[in-house]
Amino acid sequence: MALRSETPPPPADRVPDAPAASARPTSAQLKAEIDSGRTGDKMPAHDPGLSPLGTDDEAAGSPADASRVALARDEETRPRRRRAARMATGHGANQWVMPAYYGLVVAAAVAVGLVVWLLR
């Protein structure tokens, strides 16, 4: 099987699954939510981190409380947040930008051609 040039080799091509709901969520589950694309921040892809989410809290001696991680998971995966992220990518409210740009380029080319034709 040949890989296309933009397809990363394993294990980077692995798309992580979103973790199940938990009574005591961890920061690793929050990172898995982000990696799986459920937060709307990024495309679903494995993202190896040099220091995983929450490592600095643990190193300081105060790991993240499960209630705070649960609140963060809930807030990050709200549907309105995903919709807002999708709208900001140009696939929502800004769909008119590229057609307007192409129309402007074509209109400018037609105007220059018309001026050249009239001045001959």
Coordinates of N, CA and C in Angstrom, one line a residue:
M1 N 0.8 -1.2 0.0 CA 0.0 0.0 0.0 C 0.9 1.2 0.0
A2 N 0.7 2.1 -0.9 CA 1.5 3.3 -1.0 C 0.8 4.5 -0.3
L3 N 1.5 5.3 0.4 CA 1.0 6.4 1.1 C 1.0 7.6 0.2
R4 N -0.1 8.4 0.2 CA -0.1 9.7 -0.4 C 0.9 10.6 0.3
S5 N 1.4 11.6 -0.4 CA 2.4 12.4 0.2 C 1.9 13.2 1.5
E6 N 0.6 13.5 1.5 CA 0.1 14.3 2.7 C -0.4 13.3 3.8
T7 N -0.4 12.0 3.6 CA -0.8 11.1 4.6 C 0.4 10.8 5.5
P8 N 0.3 11.1 6.8 CA 1.4 10.8 7.7 C 1.5 9.3 7.9
P9 N 2.7 8.9 8.2 CA 2.9 7.4 8.5 C 2.4 7.1 9.9
P10 N 2.2 5.8 10.1 CA 1.7 5.4 11.5 C 2.8 5.7 12.5
P11 N 2.4 6.0 13.7 CA 1.1 6.1 14.3 C 0.4 7.4 14.2
A12 N 1.0 8.4 13.5 CA 0.4 9.7 13.3 C -0.9 9.7 12.5
D13 N -1.1 8.6 11.8 CA -2.3 8.6 11.0 C -3.5 8.1 11.8
R14 N -3.3 7.7 13.1 CA -4.3 7.2 13.9 C -5.2 8.3 14.4
V15 N -6.5 8.2 14.2 CA -7.4 9.2 14.8 C -8.0 8.7 16.1
P16 N -7.7 9.4 17.2 CA -8.2 8.9 18.5 C -9.7 8.9 18.6
D17 N -10.2 8.0 19.4 CA -11.6 8.0 19.7 C -11.9 8.9 20.9
A18 N -13.0 9.5 20.9 CA -13.4 10.3 22.0 C -13.6 9.5 23.3
P19 N -13.1 9.9 24.4 CA -13.3 9.1 25.6 C -14.8 9.1 26.1
A20 N -15.1 8.0 26.8 CA -16.5 7.9 27.3 C -16.6 8.9 28.5
A21 N -17.9 9.2 28.8 CA -18.1 10.0 30.0 C -17.7 9.3 31.3
S22 N -17.2 10.1 32.2 CA -16.7 9.5 33.4 C -17.1 10.3 34.6
A23 N -17.3 9.7 35.8 CA -17.6 10.4 37.0 C -16.4 11.1 37.5
R24 N -15.2 10.6 37.3 CA -14.0 11.3 37.7 C -13.0 11.5 36.5
P25 N -13.3 12.4 35.6 CA -12.5 12.6 34.4 C -11.1 13.1 34.8
T26 N -10.2 12.8 33.9 CA -8.8 13.2 34.0 C -8.4 14.2 32.9
S27 N -7.2 14.8 33.1 CA -6.8 15.7 32.1 C -6.4 14.9 30.8
A28 N -6.0 13.7 30.9 CA -5.8 12.8 29.7 C -7.1 12.7 28.9
Q29 N -8.2 12.5 29.6 CA -9.5 12.4 28.9 C -9.8 13.8 28.2
L30 N -9.5 14.9 28.8 CA -9.7 16.2 28.2 C -8.8 16.3 26.9
K31 N -7.6 15.9 27.0 CA -6.7 15.9 25.8 C -7.2 15.0 24.7
A32 N -7.8 13.9 25.1 CA -8.4 13.0 24.1 C -9.6 13.6 23.4
E33 N -10.4 14.4 24.2 CA -11.5 15.1 23.6 C -11.0 16.1 22.5
I34 N -9.9 16.8 22.8 CA -9.4 17.7 21.9 C -8.8 17.0 20.7
D35 N -8.0 15.9 20.9 CA -7.4 15.2 19.8 C -8.5 14.5 18.9
S36 N -9.6 14.1 19.5 CA -10.6 13.5 18.7 C -11.5 14.5 17.8
G37 N -11.3 15.8 18.1 CA -12.0 16.8 17.3 C -13.3 17.2 17.9
R38 N -13.7 16.7 19.0 CA -15.0 17.0 19.6 C -15.1 18.4 20.1
T39 N -14.0 19.1 20.3 CA -14.1 20.5 20.8 C -14.2 21.5 19.7
G40 N -13.9 21.1 18.4 CA -14.0 22.0 17.3 C -12.8 22.8 17.1
D41 N -11.8 22.6 17.9 CA -10.5 23.4 17.8 C -9.6 22.9 16.7
K42 N -9.6 21.6 16.4 CA -8.7 21.1 15.4 C -9.3 19.9 14.7
M43 N -8.6 19.5 13.7 CA -9.0 18.3 13.0 C -8.7 17.0 13.8
P44 N -9.5 16.0 13.7 CA -9.2 14.8 14.5 C -7.8 14.2 14.1
A45 N -6.9 14.2 15.0 CA -5.6 13.6 14.7 C -4.8 13.4 16.1
H46 N -4.0 12.4 16.1 CA -3.2 12.1 17.3 C -2.1 13.2 17.4
D47 N -2.0 13.8 18.5 CA -1.1 14.9 18.7 C -0.2 14.6 19.9
P48 N 1.0 14.0 19.6 CA 1.9 13.7 20.7 C 2.4 15.0 21.3
G49 N 2.3 15.1 22.6 CA 2.8 16.3 23.3 C 4.1 16.0 24.0
L50 N 4.9 17.0 24.1 CA 6.2 16.8 24.8 C 5.9 16.7 26.3
S51 N 4.9 17.5 26.7 CA 4.5 17.4 28.1 C 2.9 17.4 28.0
P52 N 2.3 16.3 28.3 CA 0.9 16.2 28.2 C 0.1 17.2 29.0
L53 N -1.1 17.4 28.7 CA -2.0 18.4 29.4 C -2.1 18.0 30.8
G54 N -1.9 18.9 31.7 CA -2.0 18.7 33.1 C -0.6 18.4 33.8
T55 N 0.4 18.2 33.0 CA 1.7 17.8 33.6 C 2.2 18.9 34.5
D56 N 2.1 20.1 34.1 CA 2.6 21.2 34.9 C 1.9 21.3 36.3
D57 N 0.6 21.0 36.3 CA -0.1 21.0 37.6 C 0.4 19.9 38.5
E58 N 0.6 18.7 37.9 CA 1.1 17.6 38.7 C 2.5 17.9 39.2
A59 N 3.3 18.5 38.4 CA 4.7 18.8 38.8 C 4.7 19.8 39.9
A60 N 3.7 20.7 40.0 CA 3.6 21.7 41.0 C 3.1 21.1 42.3
G61 N 2.6 19.8 42.2 CA 2.1 19.2 43.4 C 0.6 19.3 43.6
S62 N -0.1 19.9 42.7 CA -1.5 20.1 42.8 C -2.2 19.6 41.5
P63 N -2.4 18.3 41.4 CA -3.1 17.8 40.1 C -4.5 18.4 40.0
A64 N -4.9 18.5 38.8 CA -6.3 19.1 38.5 C -7.4 18.3 39.2
D65 N -8.3 19.0 39.8 CA -9.4 18.3 40.5 C -10.4 17.8 39.5
A66 N -10.9 16.6 39.8 CA -11.8 16.0 38.8 C -13.0 16.9 38.5
S67 N -13.5 17.6 39.4 CA -14.7 18.5 39.1 C -14.3 19.6 38.2
R68 N -13.1 20.1 38.3 CA -12.7 21.2 37.3 C -12.4 20.6 35.9
V69 N -11.9 19.4 35.9 CA -11.7 18.7 34.6 C -13.0 18.4 33.9
A70 N -14.0 18.0 34.7 CA -15.4 17.7 34.2 C -16.0 19.0 33.7
L71 N -15.8 20.1 34.4 CA -16.3 21.4 33.9 C -15.6 21.8 32.6
A72 N -14.3 21.6 32.5 CA -13.6 22.0 31.3 C -14.1 21.1 30.1
R73 N -14.2 19.8 30.4 CA -14.7 18.9 29.3 C -16.1 19.3 28.8
D74 N -17.0 19.6 29.8 CA -18.3 20.1 29.4 C -18.3 21.4 28.6
E75 N -17.5 22.3 29.1 CA -17.5 23.6 28.4 C -16.8 23.5 27.0
E76 N -15.8 22.7 26.9 CA -15.1 22.6 25.6 C -15.9 21.8 24.5
T77 N -16.8 21.0 24.9 CA -17.5 20.2 24.0 C -18.9 20.6 23.8
R78 N -19.3 21.8 24.2 CA -20.6 22.3 24.0 C -20.9 22.5 22.5
P79 N -22.1 22.2 22.0 CA -22.4 22.4 20.6 C -22.2 23.8 20.1
R80 N -22.6 24.8 20.9 CA -22.4 26.2 20.4 C -21.0 26.5 20.1
R81 N -20.1 25.9 20.9 CA -18.6 26.2 20.7 C -18.1 25.6 19.4
R82 N -18.6 24.3 19.2 CA -18.2 23.7 17.9 C -18.8 24.4 16.7
R83 N -20.0 24.9 16.8 CA -20.6 25.7 15.7 C -19.8 26.9 15.5
A84 N -19.4 27.6 16.6 CA -18.7 28.9 16.4 C -17.3 28.6 15.8
A85 N -16.7 27.5 16.2 CA -15.4 27.2 15.6 C -15.6 26.9 14.1
R86 N -16.6 26.2 13.7 CA -16.9 25.8 12.3 C -17.2 27.1 11.5
M87 N -17.9 28.1 12.1 CA -18.2 29.3 11.4 C -16.9 30.1 11.2
A88 N -16.0 30.0 12.1 CA -14.8 30.8 11.9 C -13.8 30.3 10.9
T89 N -14.0 29.1 10.4 CA -13.1 28.5 9.5 C -13.3 28.9 8.0
G90 N -14.4 29.6 7.8 CA -14.8 30.0 6.4 C -15.8 29.1 5.8
H91 N -16.2 28.1 6.5 CA -17.1 27.1 5.9 C -18.5 27.5 6.4
G92 N -18.7 28.5 7.1 CA -20.0 28.9 7.6 C -20.4 30.3 7.1
A93 N -20.4 31.3 7.9 CA -20.9 32.6 7.6 C -20.0 33.3 6.5
N94 N -18.8 32.8 6.3 CA -17.9 33.5 5.4 C -17.8 32.8 4.0
Q95 N -18.8 32.1 3.6 CA -18.7 31.3 2.4 C -18.6 32.3 1.2
W96 N -19.0 33.5 1.3 CA -19.1 34.4 0.2 C -17.8 35.0 -0.2
V97 N -16.8 34.9 0.7 CA -15.5 35.6 0.5 C -14.8 35.2 -0.8
M98 N -14.6 33.9 -1.0 CA -13.8 33.4 -2.1 C -14.5 33.7 -3.4
P99 N -15.9 33.4 -3.5 CA -16.5 33.8 -4.8 C -16.5 35.3 -5.1
A100 N -16.6 36.1 -4.1 CA -16.5 37.5 -4.3 C -15.1 37.9 -4.8
Y101 N -14.1 37.3 -4.2 CA -12.7 37.6 -4.6 C -12.5 37.2 -6.1
Y102 N -13.0 36.0 -6.5 CA -12.8 35.6 -7.9 C -13.6 36.5 -8.8
G103 N -14.8 36.9 -8.4 CA -15.6 37.8 -9.2 C -14.9 39.1 -9.4
L104 N -14.3 39.6 -8.3 CA -13.5 40.9 -8.4 C -12.3 40.8 -9.4
V105 N -11.6 39.6 -9.3 CA -10.5 39.4 -10.3 C -11.0 39.4 -11.7
V106 N -12.1 38.6 -11.9 CA -12.6 38.6 -13.3 C -13.1 39.9 -13.8
A107 N -13.8 40.7 -12.9 CA -14.2 42.0 -13.3 C -13.1 42.9 -13.6
A108 N -12.0 42.9 -12.9 CA -10.8 43.7 -13.1 C -10.2 43.3 -14.5
A109 N -10.1 42.0 -14.8 CA -9.5 41.5 -16.0 C -10.4 42.0 -17.2
V110 N -11.7 41.9 -17.0 CA -12.6 42.4 -18.1 C -12.5 43.9 -18.3
A111 N -12.3 44.7 -17.2 CA -12.2 46.1 -17.3 C -10.9 46.5 -18.0
V112 N -9.8 45.8 -17.7 CA -8.5 46.1 -18.3 C -8.6 45.7 -19.8
G113 N -9.2 44.6 -20.1 CA -9.3 44.2 -21.5 C -10.2 45.1 -22.3
L114 N -11.3 45.7 -21.7 CA -12.1 46.6 -22.4 C -11.4 47.9 -22.6
V115 N -10.6 48.4 -21.7 CA -9.8 49.6 -21.8 C -8.8 49.4 -22.9
V116 N -8.1 48.3 -23.0 CA -7.1 48.1 -24.0 C -7.8 48.0 -25.4
W117 N -8.9 47.4 -25.5 CA -9.7 47.3 -26.7 C -10.2 48.6 -27.2
L118 N -10.6 49.5 -26.3 CA -11.1 50.8 -26.7 C -10.0 51.8 -27.1
L119 N -8.8 51.6 -26.5 CA -7.7 52.5 -26.8 C -6.9 52.1 -28.1
R120 N -7.3 51.0 -28.7 CA -6.5 50.6 -29.9 C -6.8 51.5 -31.0

